[in-house]
Tab-separated table of C-alpha atoms in Angstrom:
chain	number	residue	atom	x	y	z
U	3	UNK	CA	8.521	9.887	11.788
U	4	UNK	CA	5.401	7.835	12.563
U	5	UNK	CA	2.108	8.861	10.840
U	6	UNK	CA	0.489	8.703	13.956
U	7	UNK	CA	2.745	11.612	15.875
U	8	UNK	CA	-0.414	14.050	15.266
U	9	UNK	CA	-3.101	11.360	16.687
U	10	UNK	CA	-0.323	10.570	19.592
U	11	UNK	CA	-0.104	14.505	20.739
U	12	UNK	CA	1.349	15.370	24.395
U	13	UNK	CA	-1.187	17.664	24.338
U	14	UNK	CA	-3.970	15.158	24.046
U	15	UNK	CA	-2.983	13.222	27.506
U	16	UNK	CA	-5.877	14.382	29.920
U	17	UNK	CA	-4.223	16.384	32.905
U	18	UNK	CA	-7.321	16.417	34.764
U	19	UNK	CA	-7.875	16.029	38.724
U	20	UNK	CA	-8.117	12.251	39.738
U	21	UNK	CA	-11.541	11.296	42.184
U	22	UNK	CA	-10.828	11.969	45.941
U	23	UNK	CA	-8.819	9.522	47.715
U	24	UNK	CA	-6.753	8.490	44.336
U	25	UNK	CA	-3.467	9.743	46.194
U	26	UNK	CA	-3.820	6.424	48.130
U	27	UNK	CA	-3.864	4.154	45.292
U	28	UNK	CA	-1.165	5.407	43.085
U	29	UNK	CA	2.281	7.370	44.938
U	30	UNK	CA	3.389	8.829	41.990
U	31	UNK	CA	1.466	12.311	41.065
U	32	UNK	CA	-0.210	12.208	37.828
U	33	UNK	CA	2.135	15.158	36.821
U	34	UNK	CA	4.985	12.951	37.312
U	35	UNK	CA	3.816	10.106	35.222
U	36	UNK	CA	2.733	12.566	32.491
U	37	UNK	CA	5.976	13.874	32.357
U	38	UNK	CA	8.100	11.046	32.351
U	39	UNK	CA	5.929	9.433	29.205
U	40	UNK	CA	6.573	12.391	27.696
U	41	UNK	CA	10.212	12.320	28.216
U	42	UNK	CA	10.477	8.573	26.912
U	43	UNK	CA	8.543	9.188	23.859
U	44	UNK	CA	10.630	12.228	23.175
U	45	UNK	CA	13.805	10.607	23.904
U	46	UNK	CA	12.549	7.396	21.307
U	47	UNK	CA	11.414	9.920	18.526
U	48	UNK	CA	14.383	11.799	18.646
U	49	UNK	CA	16.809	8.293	18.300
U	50	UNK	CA	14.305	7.985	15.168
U	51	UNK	CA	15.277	11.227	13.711
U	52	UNK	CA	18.799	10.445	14.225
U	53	UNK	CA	18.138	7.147	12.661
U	54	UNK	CA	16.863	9.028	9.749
U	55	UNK	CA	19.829	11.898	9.339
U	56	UNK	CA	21.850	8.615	9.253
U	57	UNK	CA	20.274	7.363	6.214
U	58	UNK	CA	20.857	10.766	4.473
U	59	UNK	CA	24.353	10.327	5.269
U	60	UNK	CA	24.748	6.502	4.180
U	61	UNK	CA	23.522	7.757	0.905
U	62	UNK	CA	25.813	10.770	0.523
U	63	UNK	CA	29.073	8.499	1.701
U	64	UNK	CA	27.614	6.087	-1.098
U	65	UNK	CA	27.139	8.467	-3.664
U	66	UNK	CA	30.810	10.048	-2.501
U	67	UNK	CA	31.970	6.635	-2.373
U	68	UNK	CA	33.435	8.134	0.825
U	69	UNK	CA	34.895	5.027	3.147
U	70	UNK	CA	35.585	7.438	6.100
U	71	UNK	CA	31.763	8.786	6.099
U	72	UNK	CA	30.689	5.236	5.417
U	73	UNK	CA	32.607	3.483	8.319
U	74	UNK	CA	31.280	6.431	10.602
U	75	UNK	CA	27.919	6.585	9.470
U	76	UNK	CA	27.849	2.394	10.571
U	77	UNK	CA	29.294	2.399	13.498
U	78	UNK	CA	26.693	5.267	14.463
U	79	UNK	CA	24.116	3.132	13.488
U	80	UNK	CA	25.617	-0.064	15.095
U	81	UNK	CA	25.950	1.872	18.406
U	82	UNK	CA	22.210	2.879	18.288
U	83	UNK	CA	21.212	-0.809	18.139
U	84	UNK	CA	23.707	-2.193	20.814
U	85	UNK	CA	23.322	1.105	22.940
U	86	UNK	CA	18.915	0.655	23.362
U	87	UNK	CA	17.373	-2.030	25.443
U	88	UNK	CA	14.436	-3.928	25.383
U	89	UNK	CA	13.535	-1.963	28.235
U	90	UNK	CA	13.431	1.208	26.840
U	91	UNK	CA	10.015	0.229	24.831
U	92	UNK	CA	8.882	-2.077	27.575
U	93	UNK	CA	8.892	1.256	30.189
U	94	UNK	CA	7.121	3.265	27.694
U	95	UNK	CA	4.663	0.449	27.524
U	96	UNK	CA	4.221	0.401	31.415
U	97	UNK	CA	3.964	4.039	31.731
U	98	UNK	CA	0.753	4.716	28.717
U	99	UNK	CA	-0.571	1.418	30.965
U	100	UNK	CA	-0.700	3.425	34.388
U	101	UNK	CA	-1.882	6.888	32.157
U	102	UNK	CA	-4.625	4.787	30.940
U	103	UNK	CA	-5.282	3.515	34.149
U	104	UNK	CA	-5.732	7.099	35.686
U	105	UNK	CA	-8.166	8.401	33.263
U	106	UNK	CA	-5.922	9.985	30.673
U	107	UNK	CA	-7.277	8.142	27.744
U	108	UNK	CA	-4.303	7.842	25.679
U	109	UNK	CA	-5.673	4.167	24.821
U	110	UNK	CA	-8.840	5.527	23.348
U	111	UNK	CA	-9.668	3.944	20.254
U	112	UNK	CA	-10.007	6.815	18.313
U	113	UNK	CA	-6.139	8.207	19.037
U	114	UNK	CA	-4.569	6.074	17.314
U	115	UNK	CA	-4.036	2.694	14.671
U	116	UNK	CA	-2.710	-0.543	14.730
U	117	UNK	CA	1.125	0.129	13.912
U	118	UNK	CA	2.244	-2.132	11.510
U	119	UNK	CA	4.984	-4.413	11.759
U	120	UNK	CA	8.360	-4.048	9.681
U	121	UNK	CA	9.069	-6.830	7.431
U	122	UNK	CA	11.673	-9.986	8.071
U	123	UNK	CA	14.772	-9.020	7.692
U	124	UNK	CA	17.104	-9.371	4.470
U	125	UNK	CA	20.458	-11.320	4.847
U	126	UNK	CA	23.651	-11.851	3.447
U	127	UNK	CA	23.659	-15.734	3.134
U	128	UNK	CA	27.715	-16.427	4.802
U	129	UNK	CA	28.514	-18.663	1.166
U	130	UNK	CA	28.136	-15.237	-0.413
U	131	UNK	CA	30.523	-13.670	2.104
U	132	UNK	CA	32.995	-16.468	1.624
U	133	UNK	CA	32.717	-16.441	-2.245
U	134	UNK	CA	33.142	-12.649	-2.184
U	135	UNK	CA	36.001	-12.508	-0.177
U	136	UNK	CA	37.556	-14.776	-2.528
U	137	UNK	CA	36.796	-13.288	-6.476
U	138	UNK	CA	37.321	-9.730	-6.475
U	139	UNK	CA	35.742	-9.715	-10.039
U	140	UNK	CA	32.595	-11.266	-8.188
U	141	UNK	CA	32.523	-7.834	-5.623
U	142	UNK	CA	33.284	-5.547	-8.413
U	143	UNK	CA	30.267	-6.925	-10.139
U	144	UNK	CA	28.271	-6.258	-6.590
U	145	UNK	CA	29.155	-3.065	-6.009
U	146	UNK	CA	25.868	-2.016	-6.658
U	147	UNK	CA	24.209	-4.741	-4.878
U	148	UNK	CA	25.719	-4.223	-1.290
U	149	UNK	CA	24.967	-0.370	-1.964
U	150	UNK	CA	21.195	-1.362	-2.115
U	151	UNK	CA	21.974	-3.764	0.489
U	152	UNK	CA	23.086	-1.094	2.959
U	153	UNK	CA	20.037	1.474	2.147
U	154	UNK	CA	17.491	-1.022	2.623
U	155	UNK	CA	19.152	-2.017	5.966
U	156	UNK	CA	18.985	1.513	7.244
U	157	UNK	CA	15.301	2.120	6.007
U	158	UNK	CA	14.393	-0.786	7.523
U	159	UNK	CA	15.999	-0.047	11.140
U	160	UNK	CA	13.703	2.807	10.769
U	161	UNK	CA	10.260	1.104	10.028
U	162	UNK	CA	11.572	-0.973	12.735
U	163	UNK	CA	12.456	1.390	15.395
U	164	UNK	CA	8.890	3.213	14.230
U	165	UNK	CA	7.050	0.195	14.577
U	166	UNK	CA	9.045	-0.038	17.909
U	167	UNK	CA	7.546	3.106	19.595
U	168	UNK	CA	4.313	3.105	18.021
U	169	UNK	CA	3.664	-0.524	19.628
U	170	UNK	CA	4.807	0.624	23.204
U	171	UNK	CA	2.832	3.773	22.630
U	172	UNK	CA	-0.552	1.534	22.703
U	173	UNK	CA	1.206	-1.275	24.815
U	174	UNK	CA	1.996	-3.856	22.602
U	175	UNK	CA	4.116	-5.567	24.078
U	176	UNK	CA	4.015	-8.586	21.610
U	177	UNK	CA	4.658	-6.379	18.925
U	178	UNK	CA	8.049	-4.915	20.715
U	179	UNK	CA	8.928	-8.774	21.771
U	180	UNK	CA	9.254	-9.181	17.870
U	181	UNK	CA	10.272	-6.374	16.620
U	182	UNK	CA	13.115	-5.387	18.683
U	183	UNK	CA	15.740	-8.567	17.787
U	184	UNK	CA	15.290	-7.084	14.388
U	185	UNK	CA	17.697	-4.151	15.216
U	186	UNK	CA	20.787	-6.353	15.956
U	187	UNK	CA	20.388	-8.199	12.822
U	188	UNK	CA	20.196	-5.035	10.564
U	189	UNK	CA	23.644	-3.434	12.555
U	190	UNK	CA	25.110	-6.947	11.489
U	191	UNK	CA	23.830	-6.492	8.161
U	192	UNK	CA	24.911	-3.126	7.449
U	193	UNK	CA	28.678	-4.386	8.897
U	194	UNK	CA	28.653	-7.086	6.870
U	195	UNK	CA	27.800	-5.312	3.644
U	196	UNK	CA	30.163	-2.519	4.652
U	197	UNK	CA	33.167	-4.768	4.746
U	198	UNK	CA	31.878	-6.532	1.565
U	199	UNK	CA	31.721	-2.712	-0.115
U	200	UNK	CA	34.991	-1.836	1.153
U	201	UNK	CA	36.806	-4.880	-0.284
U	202	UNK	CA	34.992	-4.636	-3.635
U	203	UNK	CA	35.808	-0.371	-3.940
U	204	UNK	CA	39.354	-1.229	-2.637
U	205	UNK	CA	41.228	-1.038	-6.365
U	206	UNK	CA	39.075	2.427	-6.685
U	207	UNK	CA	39.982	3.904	-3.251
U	208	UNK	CA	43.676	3.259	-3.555
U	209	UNK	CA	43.882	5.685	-5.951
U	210	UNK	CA	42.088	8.677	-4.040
């Protein structure tokens, strides 16, 4: 995951007693408000390690040139993307702003770095669909190409999705504002270059 899980402990978050009177300002018991940033983070984290295990199997259905594990593996990674909100990051965001608000400092300087953001994302121009679909000796000659395609898609929902929690996790919320359109266009990219794989392996997977 992120190279700044260590610097982003749950341990780290102060738990300490807030000055008298605090109960007043905010309802919600600092216990609560740990605990539910803790849940989110976990919950986000663990979508990244499933984001990752998916990758391992895109490669093995490539290598395989298994279509079943392929077409699974996709539509895993498409329902990830159309499955998480906005939100998600954006209540993560709100939640290290009200810990840093009470004292916890989980914003200090020194806990964590600037997360970077993911690069723009790599498309299938729509002529090369078209002119695919329509010279199979043109997607036998790809083969390799949407392979590459797909991997780089899938490594790239992860810098994304890392980029993702690390901004919320020091309330960025410009970085999540352009980072997170980024996942639907890489589940349409890894669709498109699934069907484009399919139809170019088609001769080859008739005969398994």
């Amino acid at each position: 995951m992120s190279d700044h899980d260590d610097q982003l402990s749950f341990d780290d978050v102060k738990n300490e007693p807030e000055p008298e009177g605090s109960d007043d300002y905010w309802p919600v018991p600092l216990d609560d408000v740990i605990q539910a940033w803790k849940s989110s983070t976990e919950h986000l984290r663990a979508t990244g390690r499933r984001i990752e295990a998916l990758a391992e199997e895109l490669n093995k259905a490539l290598t395989s040139h298994d279509a079943r594990m392929l077409e699974r593996t996709v539509t895993a990674f498409r329902e990830i993307a159309e499955c998480t909100r906005e939100n998600d990051f954006m209540s993560l965001c709100l939640e290290t702003v009200e810990l840093h608000h009470r004292g916890t400092g989980v914003l200090d300087p020194d806990r964590s770095d600037t997360p970077q953001k993911s690069s723009f994302v790599r498309v299938i121009p729509q002529w090369e669909v078209t002119r695919a679909a329509e010279d199979r000796e043109l997607q036998s000659r790809h083969i390799e190409a949407y392979e590459t395609h797909l991997r780089q898609t899938f490594a790239h929902f992860h810098e994304t999705w890392t980029a993702l929690v690390d901004g919320a996790l020091i309330c960025d919320f410009v970085m999540i504002e352009g980072e997170f359109p980024k996942l639907a266009d890489l589940a349409g990219e890894a669709q498109k270059a699934r069907k484009m794989w399919m139809e170019a392996m088609r001769p080859w997977l008739n005969h398994q």
